[in-house]
Coordinates of C-alpha atoms in Angstrom, one line a residue:
M259 CA 8.1 53.2 48.2
A260 CA 8.3 50.5 45.5
K261 CA 6.7 47.2 46.4
P262 CA 9.3 44.3 46.8
N263 CA 9.5 41.9 43.9
Y264 CA 9.0 38.4 45.0
G265 CA 8.5 37.0 41.5
K266 CA 12.0 35.6 41.0
K267 CA 12.4 34.5 44.6
N268 CA 9.2 32.5 44.3
I269 CA 10.5 30.8 41.1
I270 CA 13.8 30.0 42.7
F271 CA 12.0 28.7 45.8
K272 CA 9.6 26.5 43.8
L273 CA 12.5 25.0 41.8
W274 CA 14.5 24.3 44.9
K275 CA 11.5 22.6 46.5
T276 CA 11.1 20.5 43.4
V277 CA 14.8 19.5 43.5
T278 CA 14.8 18.6 47.2
H279 CA 11.6 16.6 46.7
F280 CA 13.1 14.3 44.1
F281 CA 16.6 14.4 45.4
P282 CA 16.5 14.9 49.2
S283 CA 20.1 13.7 49.6
L284 CA 21.5 15.8 46.8
L285 CA 23.8 18.0 49.0
D286 CA 25.1 14.9 50.8
D287 CA 25.7 13.1 47.5
M288 CA 27.7 16.1 46.2
R289 CA 29.8 16.2 49.3
E290 CA 30.9 12.6 48.6
I291 CA 32.6 13.9 45.4
K292 CA 36.4 14.2 45.7
D293 CA 37.5 17.8 45.4
C294 CA 40.2 18.3 42.7
R295 CA 41.4 21.5 44.4
K296 CA 43.7 22.0 47.4
K297 CA 41.7 25.0 48.5
G298 CA 39.2 27.4 46.9
T299 CA 36.9 30.4 47.6
Y300 CA 33.8 28.3 47.1
E301 CA 32.8 24.8 48.4
L302 CA 32.6 22.2 45.8
T303 CA 28.8 21.8 46.5
E304 CA 28.4 25.5 45.6
I305 CA 30.3 25.0 42.4
L306 CA 28.2 22.0 41.4
M307 CA 24.9 23.6 42.4
A308 CA 25.6 26.6 40.3
A309 CA 26.3 24.3 37.3
I310 CA 23.1 22.4 37.8
M311 CA 21.0 25.6 38.3
M312 CA 22.4 27.1 35.1
F313 CA 20.5 24.3 33.3
V314 CA 17.5 24.2 35.6
F315 CA 17.0 27.9 35.0
K316 CA 17.4 27.3 31.3
Q317 CA 20.2 29.8 30.9
G318 CA 21.6 29.8 27.3
S319 CA 25.2 30.3 28.4
R320 CA 27.5 30.9 31.4
N321 CA 27.5 34.6 30.5
A322 CA 23.7 34.7 30.7
F323 CA 23.8 33.2 34.2
N324 CA 26.5 35.7 35.2
N325 CA 24.1 38.4 34.2
E326 CA 21.6 37.0 36.6
R327 CA 24.4 36.9 39.2
S328 CA 25.0 40.6 38.8
E329 CA 21.4 41.4 39.8
S330 CA 21.6 41.9 43.5
Q331 CA 18.0 40.7 44.2
F332 CA 18.5 37.5 42.3
K333 CA 21.8 36.8 43.9
K334 CA 20.4 37.5 47.4
N335 CA 17.4 35.2 46.7
Y336 CA 19.7 32.4 45.4
E337 CA 22.0 32.6 48.4
N338 CA 19.1 32.8 50.9
I339 CA 17.2 29.8 49.5
F340 CA 20.1 27.5 48.8
N341 CA 22.1 28.7 51.8
M342 CA 25.2 28.8 49.7
K343 CA 27.3 31.4 47.8
F344 CA 26.6 32.0 44.1
P345 CA 30.0 31.6 42.3
H346 CA 31.0 33.3 39.0
M347 CA 30.4 30.8 36.2
D348 CA 34.0 31.2 34.9
T349 CA 35.1 29.7 38.2
V350 CA 32.5 26.9 37.8
E351 CA 33.9 26.1 34.4
N352 CA 37.5 26.1 35.7
V353 CA 36.7 23.6 38.4
L354 CA 34.6 21.3 36.2
R355 CA 37.5 21.1 33.7
E356 CA 39.7 19.7 36.5
L357 CA 37.1 17.5 38.2
E358 CA 37.4 13.8 37.5
E359 CA 34.8 12.7 35.0
H360 CA 33.9 9.5 36.8
E361 CA 32.9 11.6 39.9
I362 CA 30.2 13.4 37.9
E363 CA 29.1 10.1 36.4
K364 CA 28.8 8.6 39.9
L365 CA 26.6 11.5 41.0
K366 CA 24.4 11.2 37.9
K367 CA 23.9 7.5 38.6
L368 CA 23.0 8.2 42.2
L369 CA 20.4 10.7 41.2
L370 CA 18.9 8.5 38.5
K371 CA 18.6 5.6 40.9
Q372 CA 16.6 7.9 43.3
L373 CA 14.2 8.6 40.4
L374 CA 13.8 4.9 39.6
K375 CA 13.3 4.1 43.3
K376 CA 10.4 6.7 43.4
K377 CA 9.0 4.9 40.2
F378 CA 9.1 8.2 38.4
F379 CA 9.3 6.5 34.9
R380 CA 7.2 3.4 35.7
K381 CA 3.9 4.6 34.3
N382 CA 5.5 5.5 30.9
R383 CA 7.4 2.2 30.3
L384 CA 7.3 0.6 26.9
L385 CA 4.5 -2.1 26.9
D386 CA 4.1 -1.3 30.6
E387 CA 7.2 -3.3 31.3
Y388 CA 10.4 -2.1 29.6
Y389 CA 12.6 0.9 30.1
L390 CA 13.5 2.3 26.7
V391 CA 17.1 3.3 26.2
V392 CA 18.4 5.1 23.1
I393 CA 22.0 5.3 22.3
D394 CA 23.7 7.6 19.7
G395 CA 27.0 9.2 19.0
T396 CA 27.6 12.9 18.9
H397 CA 30.4 14.9 17.2
V398 CA 31.6 17.2 20.0
M399 CA 34.3 19.3 18.3
N400 CA 37.1 19.6 15.8
V401 CA 40.6 20.1 17.2
N402 CA 44.1 20.9 15.9
E403 CA 46.7 18.2 15.4
G404 CA 48.5 17.4 18.6
H405 CA 45.5 18.3 20.8
C406 CA 45.8 15.1 22.8
D407 CA 46.7 11.4 22.4
H408 CA 43.1 10.3 22.2
C409 CA 41.9 12.3 19.2
L410 CA 40.0 10.6 16.4
H411 CA 41.0 11.5 12.9
R412 CA 39.9 11.1 9.3
T413 CA 41.6 11.9 6.0
S414 CA 39.8 13.5 3.1
K415 CA 40.0 11.4 -0.1
K416 CA 39.9 14.5 -2.2
S417 CA 42.4 16.8 -0.5
E418 CA 44.1 14.2 1.7
K419 CA 43.7 16.7 4.5
K420 CA 43.6 15.1 8.0
T421 CA 41.0 16.3 10.4
Y422 CA 41.1 15.7 14.2
F423 CA 38.0 15.6 16.3
H424 CA 36.3 14.2 19.4
C425 CA 33.0 12.2 19.7
V426 CA 30.9 10.9 22.6
L427 CA 28.4 8.1 22.9
E428 CA 25.4 9.0 25.0
A429 CA 22.7 6.7 26.4
K430 CA 19.3 8.2 27.3
L431 CA 16.3 6.8 29.1
V432 CA 13.3 7.8 27.2
D433 CA 9.7 7.4 28.1
A434 CA 6.4 7.5 26.2
S435 CA 5.7 11.1 27.1
G436 CA 9.0 12.2 25.3
F437 CA 10.9 12.9 28.5
S438 CA 14.6 11.8 28.3
I439 CA 17.4 11.8 30.7
S440 CA 21.1 10.8 30.4
I441 CA 22.0 7.5 32.1
G442 CA 25.4 6.9 30.7
T443 CA 28.2 8.6 28.7
E444 CA 31.2 7.0 26.9
W445 CA 33.9 8.8 25.1
I446 CA 34.9 7.5 21.7
E447 CA 38.6 8.0 21.8
N448 CA 41.9 6.3 20.7
P449 CA 44.2 4.7 23.3
E450 CA 47.6 6.1 24.0
G451 CA 50.5 4.7 22.1
E452 CA 50.2 2.5 19.0
Y453 CA 46.9 1.0 17.8
S454 CA 45.8 -0.9 14.7
K455 CA 42.3 0.5 14.4
Q456 CA 40.6 3.6 15.7
D457 CA 37.9 3.6 18.4
C458 CA 34.4 3.8 17.0
E459 CA 30.7 3.9 18.0
L460 CA 30.4 0.1 17.9
K461 CA 33.4 -0.4 20.3
G462 CA 32.1 2.4 22.5
F463 CA 28.6 0.8 22.6
V464 CA 30.1 -2.5 23.9
R465 CA 31.8 -0.7 26.7
L466 CA 28.7 1.5 27.5
A467 CA 26.2 -1.5 27.3
E468 CA 28.4 -3.5 29.8
R469 CA 28.5 -0.6 32.2
L470 CA 24.7 0.0 32.0
K471 CA 24.0 -3.7 32.7
N472 CA 26.4 -3.5 35.7
D473 CA 24.9 -0.2 37.0
Y474 CA 21.2 -1.3 36.6
P475 CA 21.2 -5.1 36.8
Q476 CA 17.6 -5.4 37.9
L477 CA 15.9 -3.2 35.2
P478 CA 14.1 -4.9 32.3

């Protein structure tokens, strides 16, 4: 008889112990998020946990995590340790597309404040006093004309071809060890209706900086 393989189970268990150590109220925090569905096969906490674990397990894609899901032992270990069902990642994507963005931002802020309360970053502060925040814009994707009312656009001087795209401004807390974690996200997007100038990184920075100061008023 083959010996049971506890390798993956131990890895999942250790990761779960780490998560619950730093975020003991994670499940309760996720239950506070307003569900965008009238009903579903999976609880919203199961959807969100699968999304988080895809990154914790360093899966390269939803398909890669689905491959793990198809392994009966991995799925059994996952469901036993987390005490929740393991959804298909296409289902996870469909729900996250409908979930209000500010709900995810709210959860991210709660988790970060728990790390700050535990003084997780304190020993690596800049000059032993300041938390270092870096902010940069990222081009997310090009889209076709008519994609939405908020698309940015530029016109080529040579071909006069107009390109439509989306960008996002991201703020990350960075410490001296090189560890970084997202603390704020601001979409760079045009308003609906008529406008004189397009949105840009500088305008997005003003909005993002104001929100960071309001969210973390006591941090130097």
